[in-house]
Coordinates of N, CA, C and O in Angstrom, one line a residue:
M101 N 0.8 -1.2 0.1 CA 0.0 0.0 0.0 C 0.9 1.2 0.0 O 1.8 1.3 0.8
A102 N 0.5 2.1 -0.8 CA 1.3 3.3 -0.9 C 0.8 4.4 0.0 O -0.3 4.6 0.3
H103 N 1.8 5.0 0.6 CA 1.6 6.0 1.6 C 1.6 7.4 0.9 O 2.6 7.7 0.3
K104 N 0.7 8.1 1.2 CA 0.7 9.6 0.8 C 1.3 10.5 1.9 O 0.7 10.4 3.0
T105 N 2.2 11.2 1.6 CA 2.8 12.0 2.7 C 2.1 13.4 2.5 O 1.9 14.0 1.4
A106 N 1.7 14.0 3.6 CA 1.1 15.2 3.6 C 2.1 16.4 3.4 O 3.3 16.3 3.9
C107 N 1.7 17.3 2.7 CA 2.7 18.6 2.4 C 2.8 19.2 3.7 O 1.8 19.7 4.3
Q108 N 4.0 19.5 4.2 CA 4.3 20.3 5.5 C 4.6 21.7 5.1 O 5.7 21.9 4.6
G109 N 3.8 22.7 5.2 CA 4.2 24.0 4.9 C 2.9 24.9 5.0 O 1.8 24.5 5.4
F110 N 3.0 26.2 4.7 CA 2.0 27.3 4.8 C 1.4 27.3 3.4 O 2.1 27.2 2.5
T111 N 0.1 27.4 3.4 CA -0.6 27.8 2.1 C -0.4 29.3 1.8 O 0.0 30.1 2.6
L112 N -0.7 29.5 0.6 CA -0.5 30.9 0.1 C -1.4 31.8 0.8 O -1.0 33.0 1.2
I113 N -2.6 31.5 1.2 CA -3.6 32.3 2.0 C -3.0 32.6 3.3 O -3.2 33.7 3.9
E114 N -2.5 31.5 4.0 CA -1.9 31.8 5.3 C -0.7 32.8 5.3 O -0.6 33.6 6.2
V115 N 0.1 32.7 4.4 CA 1.2 33.6 4.2 C 0.7 35.0 4.0 O 1.1 36.0 4.4
L116 N -0.3 35.2 3.1 CA -1.0 36.5 2.8 C -1.5 37.1 4.1 O -1.3 38.3 4.4
I117 N -2.2 36.3 4.9 CA -2.8 36.9 6.1 C -1.8 37.3 7.1 O -1.8 38.3 7.7
A118 N -0.6 36.4 7.3 CA 0.4 36.8 8.1 C 1.0 38.0 7.7 O 1.4 38.9 8.5
T119 N 1.4 38.2 6.4 CA 1.9 39.5 5.9 C 1.0 40.7 6.1 O 1.4 41.7 6.6
I120 N -0.2 40.6 6.0 CA -1.1 41.7 6.2 C -1.1 42.2 7.8 O -1.0 43.2 8.2
L121 N -1.0 41.2 8.6 CA -1.1 41.3 10.1 C 0.3 42.0 10.5 O 0.3 43.0 11.2
V122 N 1.4 41.5 9.9 CA 2.7 42.2 10.2 C 2.7 43.6 9.7 O 3.1 44.6 10.4
G123 N 2.1 43.8 8.5 CA 2.0 45.3 7.9 C 1.2 46.1 8.8 O 1.6 47.3 9.0
L124 N 0.1 45.7 9.3 CA -0.8 46.5 10.1 C -0.1 46.8 11.5 O -0.2 48.0 12.0
S125 N 0.5 45.9 12.0 CA 1.4 46.1 13.2 C 2.5 47.3 13.1 O 2.6 48.1 13.9
I126 N 3.1 47.2 12.0 CA 4.2 48.1 11.6 C 3.5 49.5 11.6 O 4.1 50.6 11.9
A127 N 2.4 49.6 10.7 CA 1.8 50.9 10.6 C 1.2 51.4 11.8 O 1.4 52.6 12.1
A128 N 0.8 50.7 12.8 CA 0.4 51.1 14.1 C 1.5 51.6 14.9 O 1.4 52.6 15.6
L129 N 2.6 51.0 14.9 CA 3.9 51.4 15.5 C 4.3 52.7 15.0 O 4.7 53.6 15.8
V130 N 4.4 52.9 13.7 CA 4.8 54.2 13.1 C 3.9 55.3 13.5 O 4.3 56.4 13.8
G131 N 2.5 55.1 13.5 CA 1.6 56.1 14.0 C 1.6 56.4 15.5 O 1.6 57.6 15.8
A132 N 1.9 55.4 16.3 CA 2.1 55.6 17.7 C 3.4 56.4 17.9 O 3.4 57.5 18.7
N133 N 4.5 56.2 17.2 CA 5.7 56.9 17.3 C 5.5 58.4 16.9 O 6.1 59.3 17.6
S134 N 4.7 58.6 15.9 CA 4.5 60.0 15.4 C 3.7 60.8 16.5 O 4.0 61.9 16.8
S135 N 2.7 60.1 17.2 CA 2.0 60.8 18.3 C 2.8 61.0 19.5 O 2.7 62.1 20.2
F136 N 3.8 60.1 19.8 CA 4.6 60.3 21.0 C 5.6 61.4 20.6 O 5.9 62.2 21.6
T137 N 6.0 61.6 19.5 CA 7.0 62.7 19.1 C 6.2 64.0 19.1 O 6.8 65.0 19.7
M138 N 5.0 64.1 18.8 CA 4.3 65.4 18.9 C 4.0 65.7 20.4 O 4.2 66.8 20.7
A139 N 3.6 64.7 21.1 CA 3.3 65.0 22.6 C 4.6 65.4 23.3 O 4.6 66.3 24.2
N140 N 5.7 64.8 22.9 CA 7.0 65.4 23.5 C 7.3 66.6 23.2 O 7.8 67.4 24.0
G141 N 7.0 67.0 21.9 CA 7.3 68.5 21.4 C 6.5 69.4 22.2 O 6.8 70.5 22.6
A142 N 5.2 69.1 22.4 CA 4.2 69.9 23.1 C 4.8 70.0 24.6 O 4.6 71.1 25.2
G143 N 5.2 68.9 25.2 CA 5.7 69.1 26.5 C 6.9 69.9 26.7 O 7.1 70.6 27.6
T144 N 7.8 69.8 25.7 CA 9.0 70.6 25.7 C 8.6 72.1 25.6 O 9.1 73.0 26.3
D145 N 7.6 72.4 24.7 CA 7.3 73.9 24.6 C 6.6 74.3 25.8 O 6.9 75.5 26.4
L146 N 5.7 73.6 26.6 CA 5.1 73.9 27.8 C 6.2 74.1 28.9 O 6.2 75.1 29.7
S147 N 7.2 73.3 29.0 CA 8.3 73.4 29.9 C 9.1 74.6 29.6 O 9.5 75.3 30.6
T148 N 9.2 75.0 28.4 CA 10.1 76.2 28.2 C 9.2 77.4 28.5 O 9.7 78.4 29.1
A149 N 7.9 77.4 28.2 CA 7.1 78.5 28.6 C 7.0 78.7 30.2 O 7.1 79.9 30.7
E150 N 7.0 77.6 30.9 CA 7.0 77.8 32.4 C 8.4 78.4 32.8 O 8.3 79.2 33.7
F151 N 9.5 77.9 32.2 CA 10.7 78.5 32.5 C 10.7 80.0 32.2 O 11.3 80.7 33.2
L152 N 10.2 80.5 31.2 CA 10.1 81.9 30.9 C 9.2 82.7 31.8 O 9.5 83.9 32.2
V153 N 8.1 82.1 32.3 CA 7.3 82.7 33.3 C 8.3 82.9 34.7 O 8.2 84.0 35.3
E154 N 8.9 81.9 35.0 CA 9.7 81.9 36.2 C 10.9 82.9 36.1 O 11.2 83.5 37.2
Q155 N 11.3 83.2 35.0 CA 12.3 84.2 34.7 C 11.7 85.5 35.1 O 12.4 86.4 35.9
I156 N 10.6 85.9 34.8 CA 10.0 87.1 35.1 C 9.7 87.2 36.7 O 9.9 88.1 37.3
R157 N 9.1 86.1 37.2 CA 9.0 86.1 38.6 C 10.2 86.3 39.5 O 10.2 87.1 40.3
E158 N 11.3 85.7 39.0 CA 12.5 85.8 39.8 C 13.0 87.2 39.5 O 13.6 87.8 40.5
L159 N 12.9 87.9 38.4 CA 13.3 89.2 38.2 C 12.6 90.2 39.1 O 13.1 91.1 39.5
T160 N 11.3 89.9 39.3 CA 10.4 91.0 40.0 C 10.4 90.6 41.5 O 9.8 91.4 42.3
T161 N 10.8 89.5 42.1 CA 10.6 89.0 43.3 C 11.2 90.0 44.4 O 10.5 90.4 45.3
L162 N 12.4 90.5 44.1 CA 13.1 91.4 45.1 C 12.8 92.9 44.9 O 13.3 93.7 45.6
L163 N 12.1 93.2 43.8 CA 11.8 94.6 43.4 C 10.7 95.0 44.2 O 9.6 94.4 44.6
P164 N 10.7 96.4 44.7 CA 9.4 96.9 45.3 C 8.3 97.0 44.3 O 8.6 97.0 43.1
V165 N 7.1 97.1 44.8 CA 6.0 97.0 43.9 C 5.8 98.3 43.2 O 5.5 98.4 42.0
V166 N 6.0 99.4 43.9 CA 6.0 100.8 43.3 C 7.4 101.5 43.4 O 8.3 100.9 44.0
D167 N 7.5 102.5 42.6 CA 8.8 103.2 42.5 C 9.4 103.5 43.9 O 8.7 104.1 44.7
P168 N 10.6 103.1 44.1 CA 11.2 103.4 45.4 C 11.3 104.9 45.7 O 11.3 105.3 47.0
A169 N 11.3 105.7 44.7 CA 11.3 107.2 44.9 C 10.0 107.8 45.3 O 10.0 108.9 45.9
V170 N 8.9 107.0 45.2 CA 7.6 107.5 45.7 C 7.5 107.4 47.2 O 7.8 106.4 47.7
A171 N 7.2 108.6 47.8 CA 7.1 108.6 49.3 C 6.1 107.6 49.7 O 4.9 107.4 49.2
A172 N 6.3 107.1 51.0 CA 5.3 106.1 51.5 C 4.1 106.8 51.8 O 4.0 108.0 52.2
G173 N 3.0 106.2 51.4 CA 1.6 106.8 51.6 C 1.1 107.6 50.5 O 0.1 108.1 50.4
T174 N 2.1 107.8 49.5 CA 1.6 108.5 48.3 C 0.8 107.7 47.4 O 1.2 106.5 47.1
R175 N -0.1 108.1 46.8 CA -0.9 107.3 45.9 C -0.3 107.3 44.5 O 0.0 108.2 43.9
V176 N -0.1 105.9 44.1 CA 0.3 105.7 42.7 C -0.8 105.6 41.8 O -1.6 104.6 41.9
T177 N -1.0 106.4 40.8 CA -2.2 106.5 40.0 C -1.9 105.8 38.7 O -2.8 105.5 38.0
V178 N -0.6 105.7 38.2 CA -0.4 105.1 37.0 C 0.6 104.0 37.1 O 1.7 104.2 37.7
L179 N 0.2 102.8 36.5 CA 1.2 101.7 36.5 C 2.0 101.8 35.2 O 1.4 102.3 34.3
G180 N 3.2 101.2 35.3 CA 4.0 101.1 34.0 C 5.2 102.0 34.3 O 5.4 102.6 35.3
P181 N 6.1 101.8 33.4 CA 7.3 102.6 33.6 C 7.3 104.1 33.6 O 6.4 104.7 33.0
E182 N 8.1 104.7 34.4 CA 8.2 106.2 34.5 C 8.6 106.7 33.2 O 9.3 106.0 32.4
S183 N 8.4 108.0 32.9 CA 8.8 108.6 31.7 C 10.2 108.4 31.3 O 11.2 108.7 32.2
G184 N 10.4 107.9 30.1 CA 11.8 107.6 29.6 C 12.5 106.4 30.2 O 13.7 106.1 29.7
E185 N 11.8 105.6 30.9 CA 12.5 104.4 31.6 C 12.5 103.3 30.5 O 11.6 103.1 29.7
I186 N 13.5 102.5 30.5 CA 13.7 101.4 29.6 C 13.9 100.2 30.5 O 14.2 100.3 31.7
L187 N 13.9 98.9 30.0 CA 14.1 97.7 30.7 C 15.3 97.9 31.7 O 15.1 97.4 32.8
A188 N 16.4 98.4 31.2 CA 17.6 98.4 32.0 C 17.4 99.2 33.3 O 18.1 99.0 34.4
T189 N 16.5 100.2 33.4 CA 16.3 101.0 34.5 C 15.0 100.7 35.2 O 14.7 101.4 36.2
Y190 N 14.4 99.6 34.9 CA 13.1 99.2 35.7 C 13.6 99.0 37.0 O 14.4 97.9 37.3
D191 N 12.9 99.6 38.0 CA 13.3 99.4 39.3 C 12.3 99.0 40.4 O 12.3 99.1 41.5
D192 N 11.1 98.8 39.7 CA 9.9 98.2 40.6 C 9.0 97.4 39.7 O 9.2 97.5 38.4
V193 N 8.2 96.6 40.3 CA 7.2 95.8 39.6 C 6.3 96.6 38.7 O 6.1 96.0 37.6
D194 N 5.8 97.5 39.2 CA 4.7 98.3 38.2 C 5.3 98.8 36.9 O 4.6 99.0 36.1
D195 N 6.7 98.8 36.8 CA 7.3 99.3 35.6 C 7.0 98.3 34.5 O 7.0 98.5 33.4
F196 N 6.8 97.0 34.9 CA 6.6 95.9 33.9 C 5.1 95.8 33.4 O 4.9 95.1 32.4
D197 N 4.2 96.8 33.9 CA 2.8 96.8 33.4 C 3.0 97.1 31.9 O 3.3 98.1 31.4
G198 N 2.3 96.1 31.1 CA 2.2 96.5 29.6 C 3.5 96.0 28.8 O 3.5 96.2 27.7
A199 N 4.4 95.5 29.6 CA 5.7 95.2 28.9 C 5.6 93.9 28.1 O 4.8 93.0 28.4
S200 N 6.2 93.9 26.9 CA 6.3 92.8 26.0 C 7.8 92.4 25.6 O 8.4 93.4 25.2
F201 N 8.2 91.3 25.8 CA 9.6 91.0 25.5 C 9.7 89.9 24.4 O 9.2 88.7 24.7
S202 N 10.1 90.2 23.2 CA 10.2 89.2 22.2 C 11.6 89.6 21.5 O 11.6 90.5 20.8
P203 N 12.6 88.7 21.6 CA 12.7 87.5 22.3 C 12.6 87.7 23.9 O 12.8 88.8 24.2
P204 N 12.3 86.7 24.6 CA 12.1 86.8 26.0 C 13.3 87.1 26.7 O 14.4 87.2 26.3
I205 N 13.1 87.6 27.9 CA 14.2 87.9 28.8 C 14.5 87.1 29.9 O 13.5 86.4 30.4
G206 N 15.6 87.0 30.5 CA 15.9 86.1 31.7 C 15.8 87.0 33.0 O 15.5 88.1 33.0
A207 N 16.0 86.4 34.1 CA 15.9 87.0 35.4 C 16.9 88.1 35.6 O 16.7 89.0 36.5
N208 N 17.9 88.1 34.9 CA 19.0 89.3 34.9 C 18.8 90.2 33.9 O 19.7 90.9 33.6
K209 N 17.7 90.3 33.2 CA 17.2 91.2 32.2 C 18.1 91.0 30.9 O 18.1 91.9 30.0
T210 N 18.8 89.9 30.7 CA 19.4 89.6 29.3 C 18.4 89.0 28.4 O 17.5 88.3 28.8
V211 N 18.6 89.3 27.2 CA 17.7 88.6 26.1 C 18.2 87.3 25.9 O 19.3 86.9 25.8
L212 N 17.2 86.4 25.9 CA 17.2 84.9 25.7 C 17.0 84.6 24.2 O 16.0 84.1 23.9
T213 N 18.1 84.7 23.4 CA 17.9 84.7 21.9 C 17.6 83.3 21.6 O 16.9 83.0 20.5
E214 N 18.0 82.3 22.3 CA 17.8 80.9 21.9 C 16.2 80.5 22.0 O 15.9 79.5 21.5
F215 N 15.5 81.4 22.5 CA 14.1 81.2 22.7 C 13.3 82.2 21.9 O 12.2 82.7 22.2
A216 N 13.8 82.6 20.7 CA 13.3 83.6 19.8 C 11.8 83.4 19.4 O 11.2 84.2 19.1
A217 N 11.4 82.2 19.3 CA 10.1 81.9 18.9 C 9.0 82.2 20.0 O 7.8 82.3 19.8
F218 N 9.5 82.5 21.1 CA 8.6 82.9 22.3 C 8.6 84.3 22.7 O 9.6 85.0 22.3
S219 N 7.6 84.8 23.3 CA 7.6 86.1 23.8 C 6.9 86.1 25.2 O 6.1 85.3 25.6
Q220 N 7.2 87.1 25.9 CA 6.6 87.3 27.3 C 5.8 88.6 27.3 O 6.3 89.6 26.8
Q221 N 4.6 88.4 27.9 CA 3.8 89.7 28.0 C 3.4 89.8 29.4 O 2.8 88.9 30.1
V222 N 3.5 91.0 30.0 CA 3.5 91.2 31.4 C 2.3 92.1 31.7 O 2.4 93.3 31.0
T223 N 1.5 91.9 32.7 CA 0.4 92.8 33.1 C 0.4 93.0 34.5 O 0.7 91.9 35.2
V224 N 0.4 94.1 35.0 CA 0.3 94.5 36.5 C -1.0 95.2 36.8 O -1.3 96.2 36.2
D225 N -1.8 94.6 37.6 CA -3.1 95.2 37.9 C -3.3 95.4 39.3 O -2.9 94.5 40.2
K226 N -3.9 96.5 39.8 CA -4.2 96.7 41.3 C -5.4 95.9 41.5 O -6.4 95.7 40.6
V227 N -5.5 95.2 42.6 CA -6.6 94.4 43.0 C -7.2 94.8 44.4 O -6.5 95.4 45.2
S228 N -8.5 94.5 44.6 CA -9.1 94.9 45.8 C -8.5 94.1 46.9 O -8.3 92.9 46.9
P229 N -8.3 94.7 48.0 CA -7.6 94.1 49.2 C -8.7 93.1 49.8 O -8.3 92.2 50.4
S230 N -10.0 93.3 49.6 CA -11.0 92.4 50.1 C -11.2 91.3 49.1 O -11.9 90.2 49.5
N231 N -11.0 91.4 47.8 CA -11.2 90.4 46.8 C -10.1 90.4 45.9 O -10.1 91.2 45.0
L232 N -9.1 89.6 46.0 CA -7.9 89.7 45.2 C -8.1 89.2 43.7 O -7.4 89.3 43.0
D233 N -9.5 88.7 43.4 CA -9.9 88.4 42.0 C -10.4 89.7 41.3 O -10.5 89.7 40.1
L234 N -10.6 90.7 42.0 CA -11.3 91.9 41.5 C -10.3 92.9 41.3 O -9.4 93.6 42.1
V235 N -10.2 93.3 39.9 CA -9.1 94.4 39.5 C -9.8 95.7 39.7 O -11.0 95.9 39.4
V236 N -9.1 96.6 40.4 CA -9.6 98.0 40.6 C -9.0 99.0 39.8 O -7.9 98.6 39.2
A237 N -9.5 100.1 39.6 CA -8.9 101.2 38.7 C -7.5 101.6 39.2 O -7.1 101.5 40.4
D238 N -6.6 102.0 38.2 CA -5.2 102.4 38.7 C -5.3 103.6 39.7 O -4.4 103.8 40.6
T239 N -6.4 104.4 39.7 CA -6.5 105.5 40.6 C -6.9 105.1 42.1 O -6.7 105.8 43.0
F240 N -7.3 103.9 42.2 CA -7.6 103.3 43.5 C -6.3 103.0 44.2 O -5.4 102.4 43.7
D241 N -6.2 103.4 45.5 CA -5.1 103.1 46.4 C -5.1 101.7 47.0 O -5.6 101.7 48.0
S242 N -4.6 100.8 46.3 CA -4.6 99.4 46.8 C -3.2 98.9 47.3 O -2.2 99.3 46.7
A243 N -3.3 98.1 48.3 CA -1.9 97.6 48.9 C -1.5 96.3 48.1 O -0.5 95.7 48.4
F244 N -2.3 95.9 47.1 CA -2.0 94.6 46.5 C -2.1 94.8 44.9 O -2.9 95.5 44.4
V245 N -1.1 94.1 44.2 CA -1.2 94.0 42.8 C -1.1 92.6 42.3 O -0.5 91.7 43.0
R246 N -1.6 92.3 41.1 CA -1.5 91.0 40.6 C -0.7 91.1 39.3 O -0.9 91.9 38.5
V247 N 0.3 90.3 39.4 CA 1.3 90.3 38.2 C 0.9 89.0 37.3 O 0.8 88.0 37.8
T248 N 0.6 89.3 36.0 CA 0.3 88.2 35.2 C 1.3 88.2 34.0 O 1.6 89.2 33.3
V249 N 1.8 86.9 33.8 CA 2.8 86.8 32.7 C 2.0 85.8 31.7 O 1.7 84.7 32.1
R250 N 2.0 86.1 30.5 CA 1.6 85.3 29.3 C 2.8 84.9 28.5 O 3.5 85.9 28.1
V251 N 3.0 83.7 28.2 CA 4.1 83.3 27.3 C 3.4 82.8 26.0 O 2.6 82.0 26.0
L252 N 3.9 83.4 24.9 CA 3.4 83.0 23.6 C 4.5 82.3 22.7 O 5.7 82.8 22.9
Q253 N 4.2 81.4 22.0 CA 5.0 80.9 21.0 C 4.5 81.1 19.6 O 3.4 80.6 19.3
N254 N 5.2 81.8 18.8 CA 4.8 82.2 17.5 C 3.4 82.8 17.5 O 2.5 82.5 16.5
G255 N 3.0 83.6 18.5 CA 1.8 84.3 18.6 C 0.7 83.5 19.2 O -0.5 84.1 19.4
R256 N 0.9 82.2 19.6 CA -0.1 81.4 20.2 C 0.3 81.2 21.7 O 1.3 80.9 22.0
Q257 N -0.7 81.6 22.6 CA -0.5 81.5 24.0 C -0.2 80.0 24.4 O -0.9 79.1 24.1
V258 N 1.0 79.9 25.1 CA 1.2 78.4 25.6 C 0.9 78.4 27.1 O 0.4 77.4 27.6
V259 N 1.2 79.4 28.0 CA 0.8 79.4 29.3 C 0.6 80.8 29.8 O 1.1 81.7 29.2
S260 N -0.1 80.8 30.9 CA -0.3 82.2 31.6 C -0.3 81.8 33.1 O -0.9 80.8 33.6
A261 N 0.5 82.7 33.8 CA 0.5 82.6 35.3 C 0.4 83.9 36.0 O 0.9 84.8 35.4
S262 N -0.2 83.9 37.2 CA -0.3 85.2 38.0 C 0.0 84.9 39.4 O -0.1 83.8 39.9
W263 N 0.4 86.0 40.1 CA 0.7 85.9 41.5 C 0.4 87.4 42.0 O 0.3 88.3 41.3
I264 N 0.1 87.3 43.3 CA -0.2 88.5 44.1 C 1.0 89.0 44.7 O 1.8 88.3 45.4
R265 N 1.2 90.4 44.7 CA 2.3 91.0 45.5 C 1.7 92.1 46.4 O 0.8 92.9 45.9
A266 N 2.2 92.2 47.6 CA 1.9 93.4 48.5 C 2.7 94.6 48.3 O 3.9 94.5 48.0
R267 N 2.0 95.7 48.2 CA 2.7 96.9 48.0 C 3.6 97.2 49.0 O 4.8 97.8 48.8
Y268 N 3.3 97.1 50.3 CA 4.1 97.5 51.4 C 4.9 96.3 52.0 O 4.6 95.2 52.1

């Protein structure tokens, strides 16, 4: 009696299905890698923006809130730099009201050219002593100001941070 030996191997359809599954797996990995790269880039941008906010916070931390030449008890009616003042001569926090730095600056007032795609916008608002969320008119004599720094990258806001400073 003759024995028939069975053919040991894959059929063409099995090979085709395996090739399709491997191809789909590779496509999924490439897509995931692209997503991870984009998420990493966004994280880097956010980290850089937070760094730039901290540079302004460090720069203004030891400065008085209003011009040191203003006598104690005198009402400060206008926030912003005094006439003719430039960044190098800013000597109080209110000088930064309305300031925009592009490229951004560091805590020692130097320009950070390596971050040229970013800019810092600073706002200083007087706030009500009884409600620190309420902005009051510049003519109101408040003991508190809120400093807000917005960091933009190519004109798009990345982060905004605020903190309260006491005038006295």
